[in-house]
């Protein structure tokens, strides 16, 4: 059974934040040192997440991505992976991680049935990594990336947020590194999401500029023509290397966005930019039947009108989405709570 929203977008793709905690402090996502964290007793237990995924899967969700915060901080994550991987309806089970704890966990995650891994890596320079993330974990991330192939995963992706004046001189280096480790690199335009309190339009390197710089180095770059709801537009270099660009800031993909997000405490959001979400933890803990929870989810999706990134693009003057004070009042507005 498929359910469609007001723009004909299917309910298919669920991103689950398993924790709002993170072991890095990336300046484009968590520029503060301390945050207002979700109360621990509110976090969904694995059995609760599992029940909600069963419900979503019956409504058409077939892609699940675990994220956070840093998902590998959630204790015993392979247990949740094993539960989700056992569901025949879930065709694609993936994780997005900063890679710091990956070398310790890659094998257990693979053995538990995780399908794909995306590692976020914005720089190949240790000093720059330290400045950008405020942690000295660069070597551990590289070890984590090396562990992915050894554990048996195929299709590793590396996601890099590109910021003008910060790491925009590393596009070629990142692609070359991707070739060496067998990963497809995806460049992400810096987004003005909740948490990105240092964001400015000047720091965004638009897709067109990324392509121009890469063509200057590699020669002609061809777009890959494909039918897909994936956020990245993919391109081919003259030597056949494929890379992607996610241009959520200058050319958003809202019209095909089938993603929704479940926070670690069970609030369901229909858009990264949405101000409000639907509480699923409350009804679940109050003993609501799967039918009753479906009756909440279905009309919410069918009434979905969200096109947050397009609305931001239409603004004459863009500045950070929310000031720190607003984020402190409602941590659900943070990217690291929503799950990027
Ligand atoms: N901790 C995990 C990680 O680092 O991959 C998962 C959570 S993180 C919020 C998910 C993704 O969101 C990362 O790839 C990160 O680079 C991206 N992200 C966070 N803030 C962003 C921003 N302001 N613009 C673009 N991407 C951002």
PDB file of N, CA, C and O in Angstrom, residues 11-69:
ATOM      1  N   UNK A  11       5.192   8.039   0.720  1.00  0.00           N
ATOM      2  CA  UNK A  11       5.797   7.772   2.037  1.00  0.00           C
ATOM      3  C   UNK A  11       6.699   6.558   1.869  1.00  0.00           C
ATOM      4  O   UNK A  11       6.222   5.423   1.771  1.00  0.00           O
ATOM      5  N   UNK A  12       8.010   6.760   1.776  1.00  0.00           N
ATOM      6  CA  UNK A  12       8.892   5.645   1.422  1.00  0.00           C
ATOM      7  C   UNK A  12      10.186   5.597   2.215  1.00  0.00           C
ATOM      8  O   UNK A  12      10.790   4.552   2.368  1.00  0.00           O
ATOM      9  N   UNK A  13      10.625   6.773   2.675  1.00  0.00           N
ATOM     10  CA  UNK A  13      12.008   6.908   3.071  1.00  0.00           C
ATOM     11  C   UNK A  13      12.054   7.477   4.489  1.00  0.00           C
ATOM     12  O   UNK A  13      11.643   8.620   4.707  1.00  0.00           O
ATOM     13  N   UNK A  14      12.486   6.678   5.439  1.00  0.00           N
ATOM     14  CA  UNK A  14      12.459   7.111   6.842  1.00  0.00           C
ATOM     15  C   UNK A  14      13.875   7.198   7.379  1.00  0.00           C
ATOM     16  O   UNK A  14      14.647   6.249   7.292  1.00  0.00           O
ATOM     17  N   UNK A  15      14.192   8.354   7.953  1.00  0.00           N
ATOM     18  CA  UNK A  15      15.502   8.517   8.591  1.00  0.00           C
ATOM     19  C   UNK A  15      15.269   8.510  10.091  1.00  0.00           C
ATOM     20  O   UNK A  15      14.438   9.269  10.597  1.00  0.00           O
ATOM     21  N   UNK A  16      15.977   7.647  10.764  1.00  0.00           N
ATOM     22  CA  UNK A  16      15.744   7.482  12.195  1.00  0.00           C
ATOM     23  C   UNK A  16      16.974   7.957  12.952  1.00  0.00           C
ATOM     24  O   UNK A  16      18.066   7.405  12.799  1.00  0.00           O
ATOM     25  N   UNK A  17      16.785   8.972  13.770  1.00  0.00           N
ATOM     26  CA  UNK A  17      17.871   9.413  14.642  1.00  0.00           C
ATOM     27  C   UNK A  17      17.828   8.531  15.885  1.00  0.00           C
ATOM     28  O   UNK A  17      16.811   8.471  16.573  1.00  0.00           O
ATOM     29  N   UNK A  18      18.931   7.845  16.167  1.00  0.00           N
ATOM     30  CA  UNK A  18      18.930   6.937  17.318  1.00  0.00           C
ATOM     31  C   UNK A  18      19.487   7.591  18.584  1.00  0.00           C
ATOM     32  O   UNK A  18      19.388   7.035  19.670  1.00  0.00           O
ATOM     33  N   UNK A  19      20.091   8.749  18.414  1.00  0.00           N
ATOM     34  CA  UNK A  19      20.536   9.542  19.564  1.00  0.00           C
ATOM     35  C   UNK A  19      20.747  10.970  19.092  1.00  0.00           C
ATOM     36  O   UNK A  19      21.084  11.196  17.933  1.00  0.00           O
ATOM     37  N   UNK A  20      20.556  11.925  20.004  1.00  0.00           N
ATOM     38  CA  UNK A  20      20.855  13.320  19.634  1.00  0.00           C
ATOM     39  C   UNK A  20      22.286  13.684  20.033  1.00  0.00           C
ATOM     40  O   UNK A  20      22.752  14.772  19.735  1.00  0.00           O
ATOM     41  N   UNK A  21      22.968  12.770  20.739  1.00  0.00           N
ATOM     42  CA  UNK A  21      24.346  13.076  21.186  1.00  0.00           C
ATOM     43  C   UNK A  21      25.327  12.947  20.037  1.00  0.00           C
ATOM     44  O   UNK A  21      25.135  12.112  19.158  1.00  0.00           O
ATOM     45  N   UNK A  22      26.394  13.721  20.098  1.00  0.00           N
ATOM     46  CA  UNK A  22      27.440  13.596  19.089  1.00  0.00           C
ATOM     47  C   UNK A  22      28.807  13.727  19.739  1.00  0.00           C
ATOM     48  O   UNK A  22      28.960  14.431  20.742  1.00  0.00           O
ATOM     49  N   UNK A  23      29.792  13.036  19.165  1.00  0.00           N
ATOM     50  CA  UNK A  23      31.160  13.111  19.694  1.00  0.00           C
ATOM     51  C   UNK A  23      32.012  14.108  18.916  1.00  0.00           C
ATOM     52  O   UNK A  23      33.196  14.236  19.188  1.00  0.00           O
ATOM     53  N   UNK A  24      31.435  14.803  17.931  1.00  0.00           N
ATOM     54  CA  UNK A  24      32.127  15.909  17.258  1.00  0.00           C
ATOM     55  C   UNK A  24      31.316  17.189  17.475  1.00  0.00           C
ATOM     56  O   UNK A  24      30.162  17.124  17.915  1.00  0.00           O
ATOM     57  N   UNK A  25      31.906  18.305  17.148  1.00  0.00           N
ATOM     58  CA  UNK A  25      31.210  19.593  17.260  1.00  0.00           C
ATOM     59  C   UNK A  25      31.434  20.380  15.963  1.00  0.00           C
ATOM     60  O   UNK A  25      32.032  21.457  15.971  1.00  0.00           O
ATOM     61  N   UNK A  26      30.959  19.811  14.849  1.00  0.00           N
ATOM     62  CA  UNK A  26      31.202  20.422  13.539  1.00  0.00           C
ATOM     63  C   UNK A  26      30.610  21.829  13.496  1.00  0.00           C
ATOM     64  O   UNK A  26      29.461  22.035  13.896  1.00  0.00           O
ATOM     65  N   UNK A  27      31.384  22.753  12.985  1.00  0.00           N
ATOM     66  CA  UNK A  27      30.960  24.153  13.109  1.00  0.00           C
ATOM     67  C   UNK A  27      29.734  24.483  12.259  1.00  0.00           C
ATOM     68  O   UNK A  27      29.042  25.448  12.539  1.00  0.00           O
ATOM     69  N   UNK A  28      29.414  23.658  11.256  1.00  0.00           N
ATOM     70  CA  UNK A  28      28.229  23.915  10.429  1.00  0.00           C
ATOM     71  C   UNK A  28      26.980  23.244  10.990  1.00  0.00           C
ATOM     72  O   UNK A  28      25.894  23.387  10.427  1.00  0.00           O
ATOM     73  N   UNK A  29      27.139  22.488  12.079  1.00  0.00           N
ATOM     74  CA  UNK A  29      26.011  21.712  12.610  1.00  0.00           C
ATOM     75  C   UNK A  29      25.838  21.941  14.110  1.00  0.00           C
ATOM     76  O   UNK A  29      24.741  22.210  14.584  1.00  0.00           O
ATOM     77  N   UNK A  30      26.940  21.833  14.862  1.00  0.00           N
ATOM     78  CA  UNK A  30      26.896  21.980  16.317  1.00  0.00           C
ATOM     79  C   UNK A  30      27.996  22.931  16.775  1.00  0.00           C
ATOM     80  O   UNK A  30      28.963  22.504  17.443  1.00  0.00           O
ATOM     81  N   UNK A  31      27.892  24.210  16.433  1.00  0.00           N
ATOM     82  CA  UNK A  31      28.984  25.128  16.754  1.00  0.00           C
ATOM     83  C   UNK A  31      29.151  25.430  18.243  1.00  0.00           C
ATOM     84  O   UNK A  31      30.195  25.939  18.654  1.00  0.00           O
ATOM     85  N   UNK A  32      28.148  25.076  19.058  1.00  0.00           N
ATOM     86  CA  UNK A  32      28.286  25.295  20.507  1.00  0.00           C
ATOM     87  C   UNK A  32      28.998  24.090  21.126  1.00  0.00           C
ATOM     88  O   UNK A  32      29.012  23.008  20.545  1.00  0.00           O
ATOM     89  N   UNK A  33      29.526  24.253  22.310  1.00  0.00           N
ATOM     90  CA  UNK A  33      30.151  23.108  22.997  1.00  0.00           C
ATOM     91  C   UNK A  33      29.086  22.293  23.734  1.00  0.00           C
ATOM     92  O   UNK A  33      29.062  21.082  23.699  1.00  0.00           O
ATOM     93  N   UNK A  34      28.149  22.977  24.369  1.00  0.00           N
ATOM     94  CA  UNK A  34      27.123  22.293  25.157  1.00  0.00           C
ATOM     95  C   UNK A  34      25.727  22.516  24.573  1.00  0.00           C
ATOM     96  O   UNK A  34      25.447  23.581  24.032  1.00  0.00           O
ATOM     97  N   UNK A  35      24.893  21.538  24.742  1.00  0.00           N
ATOM     98  CA  UNK A  35      23.549  21.590  24.173  1.00  0.00           C
ATOM     99  C   UNK A  35      22.493  21.176  25.191  1.00  0.00           C
ATOM    100  O   UNK A  35      22.822  20.571  26.208  1.00  0.00           O
ATOM    101  N   UNK A  36      21.246  21.488  24.875  1.00  0.00           N
ATOM    102  CA  UNK A  36      20.139  20.957  25.676  1.00  0.00           C
ATOM    103  C   UNK A  36      19.810  19.595  25.066  1.00  0.00           C
ATOM    104  O   UNK A  36      19.357  19.508  23.923  1.00  0.00           O
ATOM    105  N   UNK A  37      20.100  18.525  25.819  1.00  0.00           N
ATOM    106  CA  UNK A  37      19.910  17.172  25.275  1.00  0.00           C
ATOM    107  C   UNK A  37      18.515  16.661  25.591  1.00  0.00           C
ATOM    108  O   UNK A  37      17.884  17.079  26.569  1.00  0.00           O
ATOM    109  N   UNK A  38      18.049  15.738  24.800  1.00  0.00           N
ATOM    110  CA  UNK A  38      16.744  15.125  25.051  1.00  0.00           C
ATOM    111  C   UNK A  38      16.842  14.292  26.336  1.00  0.00           C
ATOM    112  O   UNK A  38      17.855  13.631  26.568  1.00  0.00           O
ATOM    113  N   UNK A  39      15.784  14.325  27.163  1.00  0.00           N
ATOM    114  CA  UNK A  39      15.818  13.495  28.378  1.00  0.00           C
ATOM    115  C   UNK A  39      15.949  12.014  28.010  1.00  0.00           C
ATOM    116  O   UNK A  39      15.268  11.536  27.103  1.00  0.00           O
ATOM    117  N   UNK A  40      16.833  11.319  28.725  1.00  0.00           N
ATOM    118  CA  UNK A  40      17.112   9.918  28.364  1.00  0.00           C
ATOM    119  C   UNK A  40      15.869   9.038  28.405  1.00  0.00           C
ATOM    120  O   UNK A  40      15.716   8.125  27.598  1.00  0.00           O
ATOM    121  N   UNK A  41      14.986   9.328  29.389  1.00  0.00           N
ATOM    122  CA  UNK A  41      13.816   8.450  29.514  1.00  0.00           C
ATOM    123  C   UNK A  41      12.850   8.614  28.332  1.00  0.00           C
ATOM    124  O   UNK A  41      11.973   7.792  28.113  1.00  0.00           O
ATOM    125  N   UNK A  42      13.052   9.702  27.574  1.00  0.00           N
ATOM    126  CA  UNK A  42      12.189   9.905  26.402  1.00  0.00           C
ATOM    127  C   UNK A  42      12.675   9.141  25.170  1.00  0.00           C
ATOM    128  O   UNK A  42      11.948   9.015  24.182  1.00  0.00           O
ATOM    129  N   UNK A  43      13.928   8.700  25.195  1.00  0.00           N
ATOM    130  CA  UNK A  43      14.462   8.041  23.998  1.00  0.00           C
ATOM    131  C   UNK A  43      13.727   6.729  23.742  1.00  0.00           C
ATOM    132  O   UNK A  43      13.462   5.960  24.676  1.00  0.00           O
ATOM    133  N   UNK A  44      13.419   6.485  22.491  1.00  0.00           N
ATOM    134  CA  UNK A  44      12.724   5.245  22.151  1.00  0.00           C
ATOM    135  C   UNK A  44      13.633   4.062  22.463  1.00  0.00           C
ATOM    136  O   UNK A  44      14.819   4.075  22.129  1.00  0.00           O
ATOM    137  N   UNK A  45      13.066   3.050  23.115  1.00  0.00           N
ATOM    138  CA  UNK A  45      13.809   1.797  23.280  1.00  0.00           C
ATOM    139  C   UNK A  45      13.793   1.068  21.938  1.00  0.00           C
ATOM    140  O   UNK A  45      12.945   1.347  21.078  1.00  0.00           O
ATOM    141  N   UNK A  46      14.729   0.139  21.751  1.00  0.00           N
ATOM    142  CA  UNK A  46      14.821  -0.536  20.455  1.00  0.00           C
ATOM    143  C   UNK A  46      13.495  -1.197  20.077  1.00  0.00           C
ATOM    144  O   UNK A  46      13.084  -1.173  18.924  1.00  0.00           O
ATOM    145  N   UNK A  47      12.817  -1.786  21.056  1.00  0.00           N
ATOM    146  CA  UNK A  47      11.543  -2.459  20.763  1.00  0.00           C
ATOM    147  C   UNK A  47      10.525  -1.439  20.247  1.00  0.00           C
ATOM    148  O   UNK A  47       9.695  -1.747  19.391  1.00  0.00           O
ATOM    149  N   UNK A  48      10.592  -0.210  20.795  1.00  0.00           N
ATOM    150  CA  UNK A  48       9.645   0.822  20.358  1.00  0.00           C
ATOM    151  C   UNK A  48       9.957   1.276  18.930  1.00  0.00           C
ATOM    152  O   UNK A  48       9.057   1.412  18.095  1.00  0.00           O
ATOM    153  N   UNK A  49      11.245   1.499  18.655  1.00  0.00           N
ATOM    154  CA  UNK A  49      11.632   1.877  17.290  1.00  0.00           C
ATOM    155  C   UNK A  49      11.214   0.772  16.326  1.00  0.00           C
ATOM    156  O   UNK A  49      10.664   1.026  15.242  1.00  0.00           O
ATOM    157  N   UNK A  50      11.459  -0.461  16.755  1.00  0.00           N
ATOM    158  CA  UNK A  50      11.125  -1.612  15.920  1.00  0.00           C
ATOM    159  C   UNK A  50       9.620  -1.637  15.607  1.00  0.00           C
ATOM    160  O   UNK A  50       9.222  -1.835  14.457  1.00  0.00           O
ATOM    161  N   UNK A  51       8.788  -1.385  16.612  1.00  0.00           N
ATOM    162  CA  UNK A  51       7.334  -1.391  16.383  1.00  0.00           C
ATOM    163  C   UNK A  51       6.939  -0.290  15.414  1.00  0.00           C
ATOM    164  O   UNK A  51       6.103  -0.486  14.529  1.00  0.00           O
ATOM    165  N   UNK A  52       7.557   0.896  15.580  1.00  0.00           N
ATOM    166  CA  UNK A  52       7.204   1.999  14.671  1.00  0.00           C
ATOM    167  C   UNK A  52       7.653   1.687  13.239  1.00  0.00           C
ATOM    168  O   UNK A  52       6.928   1.975  12.283  1.00  0.00           O
ATOM    169  N   UNK A  53       8.812   1.062  13.095  1.00  0.00           N
ATOM    170  CA  UNK A  53       9.269   0.719  11.737  1.00  0.00           C
ATOM    171  C   UNK A  53       8.321  -0.311  11.116  1.00  0.00           C
ATOM    172  O   UNK A  53       8.005  -0.230   9.923  1.00  0.00           O
ATOM    173  N   UNK A  54       7.829  -1.249  11.912  1.00  0.00           N
ATOM    174  CA  UNK A  54       6.834  -2.206  11.376  1.00  0.00           C
ATOM    175  C   UNK A  54       5.633  -1.452  10.813  1.00  0.00           C
ATOM    176  O   UNK A  54       5.147  -1.755   9.728  1.00  0.00           O
ATOM    177  N   UNK A  55       5.182  -0.462  11.562  1.00  0.00           N
ATOM    178  CA  UNK A  55       4.007   0.303  11.128  1.00  0.00           C
ATOM    179  C   UNK A  55       4.325   1.080   9.854  1.00  0.00           C
ATOM    180  O   UNK A  55       3.578   1.031   8.871  1.00  0.00           O
ATOM    181  N   UNK A  56       5.465   1.774   9.857  1.00  0.00           N
ATOM    182  CA  UNK A  56       5.840   2.546   8.659  1.00  0.00           C
ATOM    183  C   UNK A  56       6.021   1.617   7.452  1.00  0.00           C
ATOM    184  O   UNK A  56       5.636   1.955   6.334  1.00  0.00           O
ATOM    185  N   UNK A  57       6.597   0.448   7.679  1.00  0.00           N
ATOM    186  CA  UNK A  57       6.836  -0.473   6.558  1.00  0.00           C
ATOM    187  C   UNK A  57       5.500  -0.931   5.963  1.00  0.00           C
ATOM    188  O   UNK A  57       5.364  -1.057   4.745  1.00  0.00           O
ATOM    189  N   UNK A  58       4.515  -1.148   6.822  1.00  0.00           N
ATOM    190  CA  UNK A  58       3.200  -1.551   6.296  1.00  0.00           C
ATOM    191  C   UNK A  58       2.555  -0.423   5.501  1.00  0.00           C
ATOM    192  O   UNK A  58       1.704  -0.653   4.659  1.00  0.00           O
ATOM    193  N   UNK A  59       2.996   0.801   5.749  1.00  0.00           N
ATOM    194  CA  UNK A  59       2.432   1.953   5.019  1.00  0.00           C
ATOM    195  C   UNK A  59       3.269   2.308   3.785  1.00  0.00           C
ATOM    196  O   UNK A  59       2.992   3.301   3.121  1.00  0.00           O
ATOM    197  N   UNK A  60       4.308   1.543   3.512  1.00  0.00           N
ATOM    198  CA  UNK A  60       5.048   1.760   2.263  1.00  0.00           C
ATOM    199  C   UNK A  60       6.514   2.124   2.412  1.00  0.00           C
ATOM    200  O   UNK A  60       7.239   2.202   1.427  1.00  0.00           O
ATOM    201  N   UNK A  61       6.967   2.359   3.641  1.00  0.00           N
ATOM    202  CA  UNK A  61       8.389   2.708   3.802  1.00  0.00           C
ATOM    203  C   UNK A  61       9.244   1.476   3.493  1.00  0.00           C
ATOM    204  O   UNK A  61       9.018   0.400   4.044  1.00  0.00           O
ATOM    205  N   UNK A  62      10.200   1.647   2.575  1.00  0.00           N
ATOM    206  CA  UNK A  62      11.093   0.521   2.272  1.00  0.00           C
ATOM    207  C   UNK A  62      12.569   0.916   2.369  1.00  0.00           C
ATOM    208  O   UNK A  62      13.449   0.113   2.101  1.00  0.00           O
ATOM    209  N   UNK A  63      12.822   2.185   2.726  1.00  0.00           N
ATOM    210  CA  UNK A  63      14.205   2.628   2.919  1.00  0.00           C
ATOM    211  C   UNK A  63      14.333   3.234   4.311  1.00  0.00           C
ATOM    212  O   UNK A  63      13.547   4.121   4.669  1.00  0.00           O
ATOM    213  N   UNK A  64      15.299   2.758   5.058  1.00  0.00           N
ATOM    214  CA  UNK A  64      15.523   3.291   6.411  1.00  0.00           C
ATOM    215  C   UNK A  64      16.994   3.667   6.534  1.00  0.00           C
ATOM    216  O   UNK A  64      17.876   2.893   6.144  1.00  0.00           O
ATOM    217  N   UNK A  65      17.245   4.849   7.051  1.00  0.00           N
ATOM    218  CA  UNK A  65      18.630   5.260   7.315  1.00  0.00           C
ATOM    219  C   UNK A  65      18.754   5.619   8.786  1.00  0.00           C
ATOM    220  O   UNK A  65      17.971   6.411   9.316  1.00  0.00           O
ATOM    221  N   UNK A  66      19.732   5.043   9.462  1.00  0.00           N
ATOM    222  CA  UNK A  66      19.987   5.365  10.871  1.00  0.00           C
ATOM    223  C   UNK A  66      20.960   6.532  10.916  1.00  0.00           C
ATOM    224  O   UNK A  66      21.966   6.560  10.210  1.00  0.00           O
ATOM    225  N   UNK A  67      20.642   7.500  11.764  1.00  0.00           N
ATOM    226  CA  UNK A  67      21.481   8.683  11.821  1.00  0.00           C
ATOM    227  C   UNK A  67      21.416   9.253  13.231  1.00  0.00           C
ATOM    228  O   UNK A  67      21.050   8.581  14.184  1.00  0.00           O
ATOM    229  N   UNK A  68      21.808  10.513  13.390  1.00  0.00           N
ATOM    230  CA  UNK A  68      21.787  11.102  14.721  1.00  0.00           C
ATOM    231  C   UNK A  68      21.938  12.613  14.612  1.00  0.00           C
ATOM    232  O   UNK A  68      21.643  13.167  13.560  1.00  0.00           O
ATOM    233  N   UNK A  69      22.476  13.172  15.604  1.00  0.00           N
ATOM    234  CA  UNK A  69      23.564  12.836  16.487  1.00  0.00           C
ATOM    235  C   UNK A  69      24.524  11.859  15.800  1.00  0.00           C
ATOM    236  O   UNK A  69      24.535  11.734  14.599  1.00  0.00           O
TER     237      UNK A  69
END
